[in-house]
PDB file of C-alpha atoms in Angstrom:
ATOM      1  CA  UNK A   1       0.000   0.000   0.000  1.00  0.00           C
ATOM      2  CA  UNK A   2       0.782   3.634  -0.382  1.00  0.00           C
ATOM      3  CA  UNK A   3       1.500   3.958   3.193  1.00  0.00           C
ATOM      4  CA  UNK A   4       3.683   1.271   3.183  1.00  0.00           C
ATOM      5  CA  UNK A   5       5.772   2.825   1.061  1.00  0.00           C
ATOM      6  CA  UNK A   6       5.575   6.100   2.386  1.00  0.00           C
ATOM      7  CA  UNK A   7       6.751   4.529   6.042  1.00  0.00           C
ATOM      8  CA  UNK A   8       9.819   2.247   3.940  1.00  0.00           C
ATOM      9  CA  UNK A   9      10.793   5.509   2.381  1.00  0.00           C
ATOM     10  CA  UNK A  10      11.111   7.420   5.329  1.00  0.00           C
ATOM     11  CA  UNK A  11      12.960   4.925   7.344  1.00  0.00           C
ATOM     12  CA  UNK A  12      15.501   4.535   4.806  1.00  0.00           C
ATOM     13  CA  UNK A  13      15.721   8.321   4.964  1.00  0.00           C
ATOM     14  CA  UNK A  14      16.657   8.250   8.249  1.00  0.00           C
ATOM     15  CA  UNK A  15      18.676   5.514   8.790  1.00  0.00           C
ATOM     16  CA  UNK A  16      20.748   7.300   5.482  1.00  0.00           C
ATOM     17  CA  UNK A  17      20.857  10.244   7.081  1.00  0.00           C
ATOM     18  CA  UNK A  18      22.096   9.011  10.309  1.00  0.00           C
ATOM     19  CA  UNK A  19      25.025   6.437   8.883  1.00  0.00           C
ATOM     20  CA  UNK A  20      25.867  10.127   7.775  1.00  0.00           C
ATOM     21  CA  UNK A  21      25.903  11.885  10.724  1.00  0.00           C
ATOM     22  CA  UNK A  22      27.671   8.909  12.755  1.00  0.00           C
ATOM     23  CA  UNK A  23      30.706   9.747  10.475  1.00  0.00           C
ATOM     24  CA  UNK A  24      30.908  12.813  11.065  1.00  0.00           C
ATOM     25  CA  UNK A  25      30.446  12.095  15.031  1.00  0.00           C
ATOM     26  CA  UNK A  26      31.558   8.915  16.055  1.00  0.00           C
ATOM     27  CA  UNK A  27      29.352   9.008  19.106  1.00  0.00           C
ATOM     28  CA  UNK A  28      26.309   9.762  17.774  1.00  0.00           C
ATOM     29  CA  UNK A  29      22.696   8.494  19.341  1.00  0.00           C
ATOM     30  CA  UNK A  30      19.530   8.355  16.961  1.00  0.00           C
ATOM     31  CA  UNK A  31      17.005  10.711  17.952  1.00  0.00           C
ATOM     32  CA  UNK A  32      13.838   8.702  17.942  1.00  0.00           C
ATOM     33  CA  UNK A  33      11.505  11.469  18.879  1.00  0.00           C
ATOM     34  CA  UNK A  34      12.499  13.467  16.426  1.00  0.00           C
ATOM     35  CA  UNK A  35      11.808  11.251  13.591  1.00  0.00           C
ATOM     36  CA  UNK A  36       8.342  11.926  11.928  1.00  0.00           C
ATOM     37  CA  UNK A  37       6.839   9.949   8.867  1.00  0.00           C
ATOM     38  CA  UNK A  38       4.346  12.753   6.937  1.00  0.00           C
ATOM     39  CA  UNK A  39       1.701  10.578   4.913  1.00  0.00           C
ATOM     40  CA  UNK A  40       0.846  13.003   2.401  1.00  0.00           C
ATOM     41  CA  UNK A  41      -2.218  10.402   1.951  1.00  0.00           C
ATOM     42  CA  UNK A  42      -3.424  11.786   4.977  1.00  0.00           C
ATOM     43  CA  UNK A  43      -2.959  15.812   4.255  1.00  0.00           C
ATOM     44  CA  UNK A  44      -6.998  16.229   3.034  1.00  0.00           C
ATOM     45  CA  UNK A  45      -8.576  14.031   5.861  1.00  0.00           C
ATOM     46  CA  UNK A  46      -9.975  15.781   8.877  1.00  0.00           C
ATOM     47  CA  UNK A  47      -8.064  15.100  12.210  1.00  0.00           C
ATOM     48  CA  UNK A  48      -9.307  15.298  16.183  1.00  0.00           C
ATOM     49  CA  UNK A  49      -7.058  14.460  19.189  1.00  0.00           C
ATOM     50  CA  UNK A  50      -5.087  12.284  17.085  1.00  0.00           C
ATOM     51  CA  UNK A  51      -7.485  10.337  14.935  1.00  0.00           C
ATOM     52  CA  UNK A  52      -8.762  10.860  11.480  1.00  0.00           C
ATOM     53  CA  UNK A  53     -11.446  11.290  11.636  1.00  0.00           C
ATOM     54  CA  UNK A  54     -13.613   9.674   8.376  1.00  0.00           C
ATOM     55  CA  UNK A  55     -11.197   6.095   9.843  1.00  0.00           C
ATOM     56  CA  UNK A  56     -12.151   6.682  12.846  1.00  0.00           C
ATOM     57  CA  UNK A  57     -15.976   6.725  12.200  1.00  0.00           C
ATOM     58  CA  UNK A  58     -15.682   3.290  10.136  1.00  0.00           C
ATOM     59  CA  UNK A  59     -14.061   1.760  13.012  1.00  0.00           C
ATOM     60  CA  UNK A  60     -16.882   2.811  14.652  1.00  0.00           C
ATOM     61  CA  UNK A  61     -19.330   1.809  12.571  1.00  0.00           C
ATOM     62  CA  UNK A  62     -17.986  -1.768  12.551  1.00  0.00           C
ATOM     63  CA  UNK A  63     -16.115  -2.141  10.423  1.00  0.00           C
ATOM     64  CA  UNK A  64     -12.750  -2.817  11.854  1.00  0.00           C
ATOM     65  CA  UNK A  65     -11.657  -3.619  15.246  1.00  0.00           C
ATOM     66  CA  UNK A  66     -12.021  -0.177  17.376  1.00  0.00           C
ATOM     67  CA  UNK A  67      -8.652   0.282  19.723  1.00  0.00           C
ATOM     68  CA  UNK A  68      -9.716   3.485  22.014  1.00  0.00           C
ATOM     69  CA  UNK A  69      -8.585   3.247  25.523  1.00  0.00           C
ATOM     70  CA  UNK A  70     -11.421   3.469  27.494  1.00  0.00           C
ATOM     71  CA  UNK A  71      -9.334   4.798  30.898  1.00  0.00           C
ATOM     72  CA  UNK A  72      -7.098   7.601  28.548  1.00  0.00           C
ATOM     73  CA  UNK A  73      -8.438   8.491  25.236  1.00  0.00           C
ATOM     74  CA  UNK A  74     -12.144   7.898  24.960  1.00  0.00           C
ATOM     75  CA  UNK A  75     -13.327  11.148  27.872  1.00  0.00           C
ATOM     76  CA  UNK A  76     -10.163  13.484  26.130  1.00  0.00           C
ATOM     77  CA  UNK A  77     -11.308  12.702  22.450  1.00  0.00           C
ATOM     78  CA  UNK A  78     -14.847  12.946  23.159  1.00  0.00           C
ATOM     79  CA  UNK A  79     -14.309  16.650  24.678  1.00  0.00           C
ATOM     80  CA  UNK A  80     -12.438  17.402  21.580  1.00  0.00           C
ATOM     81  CA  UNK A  81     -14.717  16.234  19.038  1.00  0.00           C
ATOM     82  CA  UNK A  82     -17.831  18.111  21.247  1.00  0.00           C
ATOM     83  CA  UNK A  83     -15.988  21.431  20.738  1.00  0.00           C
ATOM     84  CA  UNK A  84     -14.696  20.784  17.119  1.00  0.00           C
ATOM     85  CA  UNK A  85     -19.089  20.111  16.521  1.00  0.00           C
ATOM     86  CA  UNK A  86     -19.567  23.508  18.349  1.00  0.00           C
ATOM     87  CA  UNK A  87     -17.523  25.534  16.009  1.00  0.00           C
ATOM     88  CA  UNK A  88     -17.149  23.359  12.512  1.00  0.00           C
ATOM     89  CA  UNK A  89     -18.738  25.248   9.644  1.00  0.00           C
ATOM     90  CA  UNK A  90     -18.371  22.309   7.134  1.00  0.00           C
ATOM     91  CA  UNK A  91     -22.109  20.380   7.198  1.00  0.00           C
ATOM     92  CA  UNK A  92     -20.561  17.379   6.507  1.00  0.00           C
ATOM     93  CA  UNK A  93     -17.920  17.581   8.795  1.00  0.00           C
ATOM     94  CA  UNK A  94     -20.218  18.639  11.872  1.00  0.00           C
ATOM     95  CA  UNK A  95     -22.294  15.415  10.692  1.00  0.00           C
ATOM     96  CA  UNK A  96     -19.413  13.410  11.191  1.00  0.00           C
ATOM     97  CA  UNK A  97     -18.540  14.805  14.082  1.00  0.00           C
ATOM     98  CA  UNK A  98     -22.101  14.022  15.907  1.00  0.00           C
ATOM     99  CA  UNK A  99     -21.838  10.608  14.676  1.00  0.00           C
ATOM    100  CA  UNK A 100     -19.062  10.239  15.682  1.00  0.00           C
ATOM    101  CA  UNK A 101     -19.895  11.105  19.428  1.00  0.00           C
ATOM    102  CA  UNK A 102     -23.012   9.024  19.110  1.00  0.00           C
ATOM    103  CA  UNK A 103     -20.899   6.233  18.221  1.00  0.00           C
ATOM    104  CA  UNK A 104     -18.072   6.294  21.286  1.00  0.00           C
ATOM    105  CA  UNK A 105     -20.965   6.571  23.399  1.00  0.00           C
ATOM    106  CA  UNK A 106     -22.745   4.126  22.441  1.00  0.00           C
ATOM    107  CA  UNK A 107     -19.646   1.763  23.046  1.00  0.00           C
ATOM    108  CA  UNK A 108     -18.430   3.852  26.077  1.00  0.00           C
ATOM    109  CA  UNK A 109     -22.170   5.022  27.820  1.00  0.00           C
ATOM    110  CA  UNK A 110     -20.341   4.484  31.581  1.00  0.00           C
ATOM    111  CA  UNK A 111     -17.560   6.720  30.617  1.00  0.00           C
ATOM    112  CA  UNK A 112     -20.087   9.385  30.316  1.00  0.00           C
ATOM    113  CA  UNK A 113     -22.611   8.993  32.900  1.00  0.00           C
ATOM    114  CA  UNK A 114     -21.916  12.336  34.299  1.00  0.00           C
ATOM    115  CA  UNK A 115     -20.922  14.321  31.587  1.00  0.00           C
ATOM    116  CA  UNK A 116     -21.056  18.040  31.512  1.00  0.00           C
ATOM    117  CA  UNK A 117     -21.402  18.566  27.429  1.00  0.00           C
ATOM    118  CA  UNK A 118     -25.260  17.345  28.275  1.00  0.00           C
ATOM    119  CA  UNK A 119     -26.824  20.773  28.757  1.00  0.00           C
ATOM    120  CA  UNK A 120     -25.096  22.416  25.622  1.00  0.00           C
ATOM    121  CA  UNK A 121     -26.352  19.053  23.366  1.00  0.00           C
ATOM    122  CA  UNK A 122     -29.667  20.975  23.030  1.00  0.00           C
ATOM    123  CA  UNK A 123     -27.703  23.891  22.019  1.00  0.00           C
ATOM    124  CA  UNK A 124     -25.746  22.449  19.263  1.00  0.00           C
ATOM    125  CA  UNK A 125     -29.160  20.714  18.070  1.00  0.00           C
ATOM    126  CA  UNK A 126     -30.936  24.700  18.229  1.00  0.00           C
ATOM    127  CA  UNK A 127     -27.699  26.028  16.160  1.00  0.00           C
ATOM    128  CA  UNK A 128     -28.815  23.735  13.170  1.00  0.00           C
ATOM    129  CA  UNK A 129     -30.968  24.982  10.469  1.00  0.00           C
ATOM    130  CA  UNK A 130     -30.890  21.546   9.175  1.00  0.00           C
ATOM    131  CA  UNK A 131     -32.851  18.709   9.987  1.00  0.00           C
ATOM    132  CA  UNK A 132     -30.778  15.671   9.423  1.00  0.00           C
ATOM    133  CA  UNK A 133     -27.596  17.740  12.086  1.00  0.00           C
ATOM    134  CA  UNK A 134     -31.129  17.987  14.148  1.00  0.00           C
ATOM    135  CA  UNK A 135     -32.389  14.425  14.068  1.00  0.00           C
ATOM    136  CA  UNK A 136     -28.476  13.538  14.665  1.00  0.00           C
ATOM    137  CA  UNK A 137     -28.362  15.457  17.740  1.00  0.00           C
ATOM    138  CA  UNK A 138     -31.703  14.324  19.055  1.00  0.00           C
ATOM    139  CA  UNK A 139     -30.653  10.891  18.591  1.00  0.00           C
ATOM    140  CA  UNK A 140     -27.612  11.333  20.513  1.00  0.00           C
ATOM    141  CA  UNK A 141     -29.625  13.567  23.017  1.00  0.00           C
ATOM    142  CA  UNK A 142     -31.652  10.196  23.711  1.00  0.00           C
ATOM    143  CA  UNK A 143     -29.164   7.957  24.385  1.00  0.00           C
ATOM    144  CA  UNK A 144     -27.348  10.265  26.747  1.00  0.00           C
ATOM    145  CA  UNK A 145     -30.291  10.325  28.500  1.00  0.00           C
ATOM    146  CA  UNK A 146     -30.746   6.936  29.171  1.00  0.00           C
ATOM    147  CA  UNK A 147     -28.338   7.694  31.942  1.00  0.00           C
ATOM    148  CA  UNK A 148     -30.029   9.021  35.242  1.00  0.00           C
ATOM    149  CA  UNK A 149     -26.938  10.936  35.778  1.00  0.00           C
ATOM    150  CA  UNK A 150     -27.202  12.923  32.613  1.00  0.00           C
ATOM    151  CA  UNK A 151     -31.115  13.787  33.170  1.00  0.00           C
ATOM    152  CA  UNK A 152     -30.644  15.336  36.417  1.00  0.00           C
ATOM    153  CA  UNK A 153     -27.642  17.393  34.304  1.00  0.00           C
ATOM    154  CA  UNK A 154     -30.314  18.127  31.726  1.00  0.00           C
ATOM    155  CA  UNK A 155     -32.958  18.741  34.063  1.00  0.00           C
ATOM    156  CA  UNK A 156     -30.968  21.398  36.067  1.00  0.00           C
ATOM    157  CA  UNK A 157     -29.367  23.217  33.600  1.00  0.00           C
ATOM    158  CA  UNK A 158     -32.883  24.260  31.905  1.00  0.00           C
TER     159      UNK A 158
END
């Protein structure tokens, strides 16, 4: 694959580039966090906290094997895509986005059983002109409050 080569590539390029610099100094160390592969595959495709986000969603969706960390990345990434849906112009991106969040939680619901996005949910839903980013947010609205935790939120924030 593409990326495959793009990864061979770049490790060549740095394992040439650092036979060269251990002639130069003999006592050279490789600088492993400096070394960066750029996929240029990946310059168009949207990222949040780390993941692309279009991958991301087919993982998701079921169709490959989904490795979030439930105790480090799921809470973080979730904030992040809620704010990224607050202030996204693109329709299709903010679509994703929803899903997205609809998805984690659906696979995640006891990392959220207290979460503080609830009350703004009906905000981002009354920010939409359009009704499939409505029905989205509804959707998602409902299953976060299946949770008793998150209708007492909902309940006392107005």
């Amino acid at each position: 694959s593409k990326f495959k080569l793009t990864l061979m590539d770049s490790l060549l390029e740095e394992i040439e580039e650092f036979d060269e610099q251990k002639k130069v100094l003999k006592n050279s160390a490789w600088e492993w966090d400096g070394f960066e592969v750029l996929y240029p595959q990946l310059r168009d495709e949207y990222e949040v906290g780390g993941f692309y986000l279009r991958l991301l969603l087919k993982d998701l969706e079921g169709k490959n094997e989904v490795k979030l960390n439930p105790n480090s990345e799921v809470v973080p990434l979730m904030e992040k895509l809620f704010i990224k849906a607050t202030v996204e112009l693109g329709r299709e991106e903010r679509l994703a986005l929803v899903k997205t969040m609809s998805l984690i939680y659906q696979q995640f619901p006891d990392k959220f059983a207290n979460w503080a996005q609830v009350p703004y949910l009906v905000s981002l839903m009354q920010q939409q002109h359009d009704p499939v980013m409505r029905d989205l947010v509804v959707t998602f609205l409902k299953q976060v409050l299946s949770t008793g935790a998150n209708v007492r939120t909902f309940v006392d924030s107005n």
